[in-house]
PDB file of C-alpha atoms in Angstrom:
ATOM      1  CA  MET J1248       0.000   0.000   0.000  1.00 76.00           C
ATOM      2  CA  LYS J1249       1.360   3.435  -0.924  1.00 83.00           C
ATOM      3  CA  PRO J1250       2.321   5.560   2.094  1.00 83.00           C
ATOM      4  CA  GLN J1251       0.066   8.506   1.157  1.00 85.00           C
ATOM      5  CA  PHE J1252      -2.944   6.260   0.639  1.00 86.00           C
ATOM      6  CA  ALA J1253      -2.238   4.402   3.876  1.00 83.00           C
ATOM      7  CA  ALA J1254      -1.938   7.680   5.792  1.00 83.00           C
ATOM      8  CA  SER J1255      -5.228   8.922   4.315  1.00 83.00           C
ATOM      9  CA  LEU J1256      -6.942   5.635   5.096  1.00 86.00           C
ATOM     10  CA  TYR J1257      -5.687   5.594   8.694  1.00 82.00           C
ATOM     11  CA  ALA J1258      -6.661   9.247   9.166  1.00 79.00           C
ATOM     12  CA  THR J1259     -10.166   8.521   7.839  1.00 84.00           C
ATOM     13  CA  ILE J1260     -10.563   5.559  10.170  1.00 85.00           C
ATOM     14  CA  SER J1261      -9.314   7.628  13.104  1.00 80.00           C
ATOM     15  CA  ILE J1262     -11.663  10.521  12.341  1.00 75.00           C
ATOM     16  CA  SER J1263     -14.574   8.104  11.955  1.00 79.00           C
ATOM     17  CA  PHE J1264     -13.942   6.552  15.368  1.00 78.00           C
ATOM     18  CA  TRP J1265     -13.536   9.997  16.901  1.00 73.00           C
ATOM     19  CA  GLY J1266     -16.733  11.192  15.233  1.00 72.00           C
ATOM     20  CA  VAL J1267     -18.903   8.448  16.683  1.00 80.00           C
ATOM     21  CA  SER J1268     -17.282   8.524  20.121  1.00 81.00           C
ATOM     22  CA  PHE J1269     -19.593  11.202  21.552  1.00 79.00           C
ATOM     23  CA  VAL J1270     -22.753   9.496  20.298  1.00 83.00           C
ATOM     24  CA  SER J1271     -21.661   6.029  21.430  1.00 85.00           C
ATOM     25  CA  THR J1272     -20.477   7.346  24.808  1.00 86.00           C
ATOM     26  CA  LYS J1273     -23.787   9.122  25.368  1.00 85.00           C
ATOM     27  CA  ALA J1274     -25.703   5.952  24.449  1.00 87.00           C
ATOM     28  CA  VAL J1275     -23.638   3.730  26.751  1.00 87.00           C
ATOM     29  CA  LEU J1276     -23.917   6.135  29.705  1.00 87.00           C
ATOM     30  CA  ASP J1277     -27.516   4.942  30.126  1.00 86.00           C
ATOM     31  CA  LYS J1278     -26.174   1.449  30.834  1.00 90.00           C
ATOM     32  CA  LEU J1279     -22.808   2.001  32.571  1.00 89.00           C
ATOM     33  CA  ASP J1280     -21.440   4.481  35.058  1.00 89.00           C
ATOM     34  CA  PRO J1281     -18.788   6.871  33.653  1.00 87.00           C
ATOM     35  CA  TYR J1282     -15.791   5.226  35.319  1.00 88.00           C
ATOM     36  CA  THR J1283     -16.684   1.723  34.170  1.00 91.00           C
ATOM     37  CA  LEU J1284     -17.092   3.088  30.645  1.00 90.00           C
ATOM     38  CA  ILE J1285     -13.707   4.813  30.797  1.00 89.00           C
ATOM     39  CA  MET J1286     -11.982   1.663  32.064  1.00 90.00           C
ATOM     40  CA  LEU J1287     -13.571  -0.406  29.276  1.00 91.00           C
ATOM     41  CA  ARG J1288     -12.404   2.145  26.691  1.00 87.00           C
ATOM     42  CA  PHE J1289      -8.876   2.040  28.108  1.00 88.00           C
ATOM     43  CA  ALA J1290      -8.839  -1.756  28.119  1.00 92.00           C
ATOM     44  CA  ILE J1291     -10.084  -2.003  24.533  1.00 91.00           C
ATOM     45  CA  GLY J1292      -7.643   0.708  23.350  1.00 86.00           C
ATOM     46  CA  ALA J1293      -4.669  -0.866  25.153  1.00 89.00           C
ATOM     47  CA  ALA J1294      -5.493  -4.319  23.801  1.00 95.00           C
ATOM     48  CA  PHE J1295      -5.814  -2.946  20.262  1.00 90.00           C
ATOM     49  CA  LEU J1296      -2.508  -1.058  20.438  1.00 86.00           C
ATOM     50  CA  LEU J1297      -0.732  -4.079  21.914  1.00 88.00           C
ATOM     51  CA  LEU J1298      -2.119  -6.234  19.109  1.00 92.00           C
ATOM     52  CA  VAL J1299      -0.836  -3.765  16.498  1.00 87.00           C
ATOM     53  CA  LEU J1300       2.613  -3.709  18.113  1.00 85.00           C
ATOM     54  CA  LEU J1301       2.732  -7.503  18.209  1.00 88.00           C
ATOM     55  CA  LEU J1302       1.434  -8.037  14.669  1.00 90.00           C
ATOM     56  CA  LYS J1303       3.767  -5.410  13.218  1.00 83.00           C
ATOM     57  CA  ARG J1304       6.612  -6.645  15.436  1.00 82.00           C
ATOM     58  CA  TYR J1305       7.609  -3.171  16.528  1.00 75.00           C
ATOM     59  CA  PRO J1306      10.239  -3.371  19.258  1.00 74.00           C
ATOM     60  CA  LEU J1307       9.342  -0.293  21.264  1.00 72.00           C
ATOM     61  CA  ARG J1308      12.144   1.016  23.455  1.00 77.00           C
ATOM     62  CA  ILE J1309      11.539   4.009  25.697  1.00 78.00           C
ATOM     63  CA  GLN J1310      14.340   5.751  27.536  1.00 81.00           C
ATOM     64  CA  LEU J1311      13.774   5.794  31.305  1.00 85.00           C
ATOM     65  CA  LYS J1312      14.038   9.586  31.463  1.00 85.00           C
ATOM     66  CA  TYR J1313      10.854   9.860  29.367  1.00 83.00           C
ATOM     67  CA  ILE J1314       8.705   7.582  31.562  1.00 87.00           C
ATOM     68  CA  PRO J1315       7.592  10.424  33.917  1.00 89.00           C
ATOM     69  CA  HIS J1316       6.685  12.557  30.883  1.00 88.00           C
ATOM     70  CA  LEU J1317       4.642   9.733  29.374  1.00 87.00           C
ATOM     71  CA  ILE J1318       2.846   9.165  32.678  1.00 90.00           C
ATOM     72  CA  VAL J1319       1.932  12.867  32.929  1.00 91.00           C
ATOM     73  CA  LEU J1320       0.790  12.890  29.299  1.00 90.00           C
ATOM     74  CA  GLY J1321      -1.225   9.711  29.788  1.00 88.00           C
ATOM     75  CA  VAL J1322      -2.955  11.040  32.880  1.00 91.00           C
ATOM     76  CA  LEU J1323      -3.623  14.488  31.384  1.00 90.00           C
ATOM     77  CA  GLY J1324      -4.333  13.643  27.761  1.00 87.00           C
ATOM     78  CA  VAL J1325      -6.121  10.357  28.247  1.00 86.00           C
ATOM     79  CA  PHE J1326      -7.501   9.822  31.747  1.00 90.00           C
ATOM     80  CA  ILE J1327      -8.440  13.380  32.772  1.00 93.00           C
ATOM     81  CA  HIS J1328      -9.605  14.184  29.249  1.00 91.00           C
ATOM     82  CA  GLN J1329     -11.931  11.159  29.212  1.00 90.00           C
ATOM     83  CA  VAL J1330     -13.261  11.777  32.732  1.00 92.00           C
ATOM     84  CA  ILE J1331     -14.130  15.375  31.869  1.00 93.00           C
ATOM     85  CA  GLN J1332     -15.808  14.407  28.582  1.00 91.00           C
ATOM     86  CA  VAL J1333     -17.819  11.513  29.970  1.00 91.00           C
ATOM     87  CA  THR J1334     -18.955  13.606  32.923  1.00 92.00           C
ATOM     88  CA  ALA J1335     -19.995  16.398  30.546  1.00 92.00           C
ATOM     89  CA  LEU J1336     -21.961  13.949  28.391  1.00 90.00           C
ATOM     90  CA  GLU J1337     -24.084  13.075  31.405  1.00 90.00           C
ATOM     91  CA  THR J1338     -25.708  16.518  31.160  1.00 88.00           C
ATOM     92  CA  ILE J1339     -25.412  17.645  27.509  1.00 88.00           C
ATOM     93  CA  ASP J1340     -26.211  16.026  24.187  1.00 86.00           C
ATOM     94  CA  ALA J1341     -23.581  14.456  21.941  1.00 84.00           C
ATOM     95  CA  SER J1342     -23.936  17.038  19.160  1.00 80.00           C
ATOM     96  CA  SER J1343     -23.228  19.895  21.573  1.00 81.00           C
ATOM     97  CA  ALA J1344     -20.164  18.051  22.870  1.00 84.00           C
ATOM     98  CA  GLY J1345     -18.979  17.515  19.304  1.00 80.00           C
ATOM     99  CA  TRP J1346     -19.169  21.128  18.258  1.00 80.00           C
ATOM    100  CA  ILE J1347     -17.587  22.410  21.467  1.00 84.00           C
ATOM    101  CA  ILE J1348     -14.636  20.000  21.194  1.00 82.00           C
ATOM    102  CA  SER J1349     -14.047  21.192  17.635  1.00 79.00           C
ATOM    103  CA  PHE J1350     -12.538  24.347  19.159  1.00 82.00           C
ATOM    104  CA  SER J1351      -9.481  22.334  20.288  1.00 84.00           C
ATOM    105  CA  PRO J1352      -7.328  23.432  17.321  1.00 82.00           C
ATOM    106  CA  VAL J1353      -8.183  27.074  18.004  1.00 85.00           C
ATOM    107  CA  PHE J1354      -7.134  26.793  21.651  1.00 90.00           C
ATOM    108  CA  THR J1355      -4.026  24.850  20.633  1.00 89.00           C
ATOM    109  CA  VAL J1356      -2.904  27.619  18.276  1.00 87.00           C
ATOM    110  CA  LEU J1357      -3.527  30.288  20.920  1.00 88.00           C
ATOM    111  CA  LEU J1358      -1.641  28.343  23.613  1.00 91.00           C
ATOM    112  CA  SER J1359       1.192  27.664  21.140  1.00 90.00           C
ATOM    113  CA  MET J1360       1.570  31.382  20.691  1.00 89.00           C
ATOM    114  CA  ILE J1361       1.769  31.932  24.464  1.00 90.00           C
ATOM    115  CA  PHE J1362       3.882  28.971  25.593  1.00 89.00           C
ATOM    116  CA  LEU J1363       5.851  27.949  22.509  1.00 88.00           C
ATOM    117  CA  HIS J1364       6.243  31.482  21.169  1.00 90.00           C
ATOM    118  CA  GLU J1365       4.903  30.458  17.783  1.00 89.00           C
ATOM    119  CA  LYS J1366       3.829  33.190  15.396  1.00 89.00           C
ATOM    120  CA  LEU J1367       0.252  33.638  14.269  1.00 85.00           C
ATOM    121  CA  THR J1368       0.682  33.224  10.530  1.00 88.00           C
ATOM    122  CA  PHE J1369      -1.831  33.978   7.819  1.00 90.00           C
ATOM    123  CA  LEU J1370      -2.570  30.246   7.407  1.00 87.00           C
ATOM    124  CA  LYS J1371      -3.136  29.778  11.152  1.00 83.00           C
ATOM    125  CA  THR J1372      -5.444  32.802  11.198  1.00 87.00           C
ATOM    126  CA  LEU J1373      -7.310  31.408   8.207  1.00 88.00           C
ATOM    127  CA  GLY J1374      -7.551  28.042   9.982  1.00 80.00           C
ATOM    128  CA  ILE J1375      -8.983  29.651  13.132  1.00 82.00           C
ATOM    129  CA  ILE J1376     -11.542  31.610  11.103  1.00 86.00           C
ATOM    130  CA  THR J1377     -12.463  28.478   9.137  1.00 84.00           C
ATOM    131  CA  ALA J1378     -12.853  26.414  12.325  1.00 76.00           C
ATOM    132  CA  ILE J1379     -15.050  29.008  14.020  1.00 77.00           C
ATOM    133  CA  SER J1380     -17.099  29.541  10.834  1.00 80.00           C
ATOM    134  CA  GLY J1381     -17.590  25.795  10.440  1.00 74.00           C
ATOM    135  CA  VAL J1382     -18.787  25.419  14.021  1.00 68.00           C
ATOM    136  CA  LEU J1383     -21.176  28.356  13.617  1.00 69.00           C
ATOM    137  CA  MET J1384     -22.530  26.959  10.324  1.00 72.00           C
ATOM    138  CA  VAL J1385     -23.091  23.503  11.782  1.00 64.00           C
ATOM    139  CA  THR J1386     -24.700  24.751  14.974  1.00 57.00           C
ATOM    140  CA  GLY J1387     -26.739  27.384  13.146  1.00 57.00           C
ATOM    141  CA  ALA J1388     -28.056  24.823  10.656  1.00 55.00           C
ATOM    142  CA  ARG J1389     -29.559  22.593  13.337  1.00 54.00           C
ATOM    143  CA  SER J1390     -33.339  22.672  12.964  1.00 47.00           C
ATOM    144  CA  GLY J1391     -34.078  26.180  14.148  1.00 54.00           C
ATOM    145  CA  GLN J1392     -31.865  26.101  17.230  1.00 53.00           C
ATOM    146  CA  THR J1393     -29.933  29.179  18.224  1.00 53.00           C
ATOM    147  CA  LEU J1394     -26.329  29.396  19.338  1.00 51.00           C
ATOM    148  CA  GLY J1395     -27.359  30.192  22.899  1.00 52.00           C
ATOM    149  CA  PHE J1396     -27.547  27.522  25.530  1.00 50.00           C
ATOM    150  CA  ALA J1397     -28.672  27.416  29.139  1.00 54.00           C
ATOM    151  CA  LEU J1398     -26.045  27.443  31.820  1.00 64.00           C
ATOM    152  CA  ASN J1399     -25.114  23.831  32.346  1.00 79.00           C
ATOM    153  CA  ILE J1400     -22.075  22.249  33.959  1.00 89.00           C
ATOM    154  CA  GLY J1401     -21.731  19.966  30.921  1.00 88.00           C
ATOM    155  CA  TYR J1402     -20.936  22.882  28.607  1.00 88.00           C
ATOM    156  CA  PHE J1403     -18.330  24.185  31.043  1.00 90.00           C
ATOM    157  CA  LEU J1404     -16.793  20.700  31.286  1.00 93.00           C
ATOM    158  CA  MET J1405     -16.627  20.329  27.488  1.00 91.00           C
ATOM    159  CA  ILE J1406     -14.839  23.677  27.209  1.00 91.00           C
ATOM    160  CA  LEU J1407     -12.493  22.506  29.977  1.00 94.00           C
ATOM    161  CA  SER J1408     -11.956  19.260  28.038  1.00 93.00           C
ATOM    162  CA  THR J1409     -11.123  21.284  24.927  1.00 91.00           C
ATOM    163  CA  LEU J1410      -8.604  23.385  26.854  1.00 93.00           C
ATOM    164  CA  ASN J1411      -7.192  20.239  28.467  1.00 93.00           C
ATOM    165  CA  TRP J1412      -6.591  18.719  25.025  1.00 91.00           C
ATOM    166  CA  ALA J1413      -4.882  21.912  23.856  1.00 92.00           C
ATOM    167  CA  VAL J1414      -2.580  21.836  26.915  1.00 93.00           C
ATOM    168  CA  TYR J1415      -1.837  18.162  26.243  1.00 92.00           C
ATOM    169  CA  SER J1416      -0.998  18.954  22.603  1.00 90.00           C
ATOM    170  CA  ILE J1417       1.379  21.731  23.662  1.00 92.00           C
ATOM    171  CA  LEU J1418       3.084  19.446  26.196  1.00 90.00           C
ATOM    172  CA  VAL J1419       3.565  16.715  23.594  1.00 88.00           C
ATOM    173  CA  LYS J1420       5.319  19.196  21.334  1.00 87.00           C
ATOM    174  CA  LYS J1421       7.362  20.855  24.102  1.00 84.00           C
ATOM    175  CA  LEU J1422       8.624  17.640  25.764  1.00 82.00           C
ATOM    176  CA  HIS J1423      10.267  16.226  22.594  1.00 77.00           C
ATOM    177  CA  ILE J1424       9.887  12.603  23.682  1.00 75.00           C
ATOM    178  CA  LYS J1425      11.938  10.373  21.431  1.00 71.00           C
ATOM    179  CA  LEU J1426      10.554   6.900  20.861  1.00 63.00           C
ATOM    180  CA  HIS J1427      12.986   4.544  19.196  1.00 59.00           C
ATOM    181  CA  ILE J1428      10.939   2.316  16.950  1.00 52.00           C
ATOM    182  CA  THR J1429      12.797  -0.080  14.716  1.00 49.00           C
ATOM    183  CA  LEU J1430      10.669  -1.302  11.851  1.00 46.00           C
ATOM    184  CA  SER J1431      10.982  -4.970  11.118  1.00 46.00           C
ATOM    185  CA  SER J1432      12.502  -6.099   7.850  1.00 43.00           C
ATOM    186  CA  ARG J1433       9.145  -7.506   6.717  1.00 44.00           C
ATOM    187  CA  GLN J1434       7.896  -4.060   5.707  1.00 43.00           C
TER     188      GLN J1434
END
């Protein structure tokens, strides 16, 4: 398989899973408590990633100095992020969660400017405007609903989740964790 096609295919699969995660989480919350759901998601995700590593025969070596960084990133970007989102979905609908979380790239760019001293380029500005316009178009197109919403802890938690993801993204870039992956000769 050509690398560009494979990358596009994997990105499409990833986006598809991400896209249905809010709806499926909301549906399952009627049957399971949030923490059981989170643990099941972690178990399924860990099993899947382990299977990929084993099938592809990737010998993954991590330097000991990066273990604390990976623990912090795992707690912040996976555990806390999931707890906040699942808790938010107990009080708001999945479509609201989806459009709020779509602000993550906007917050990431803004935090990159503050903490990584990145410049706000024309393309980044265009991306921010496009992201905000897209969210407004999608939310404005919903059967007569307005952009306003009642004060609800779920909305606050989804915004917090969005900011949390932006912080996680900045940390990933700033920490420069080097993973030494040696591809097997079968590829």
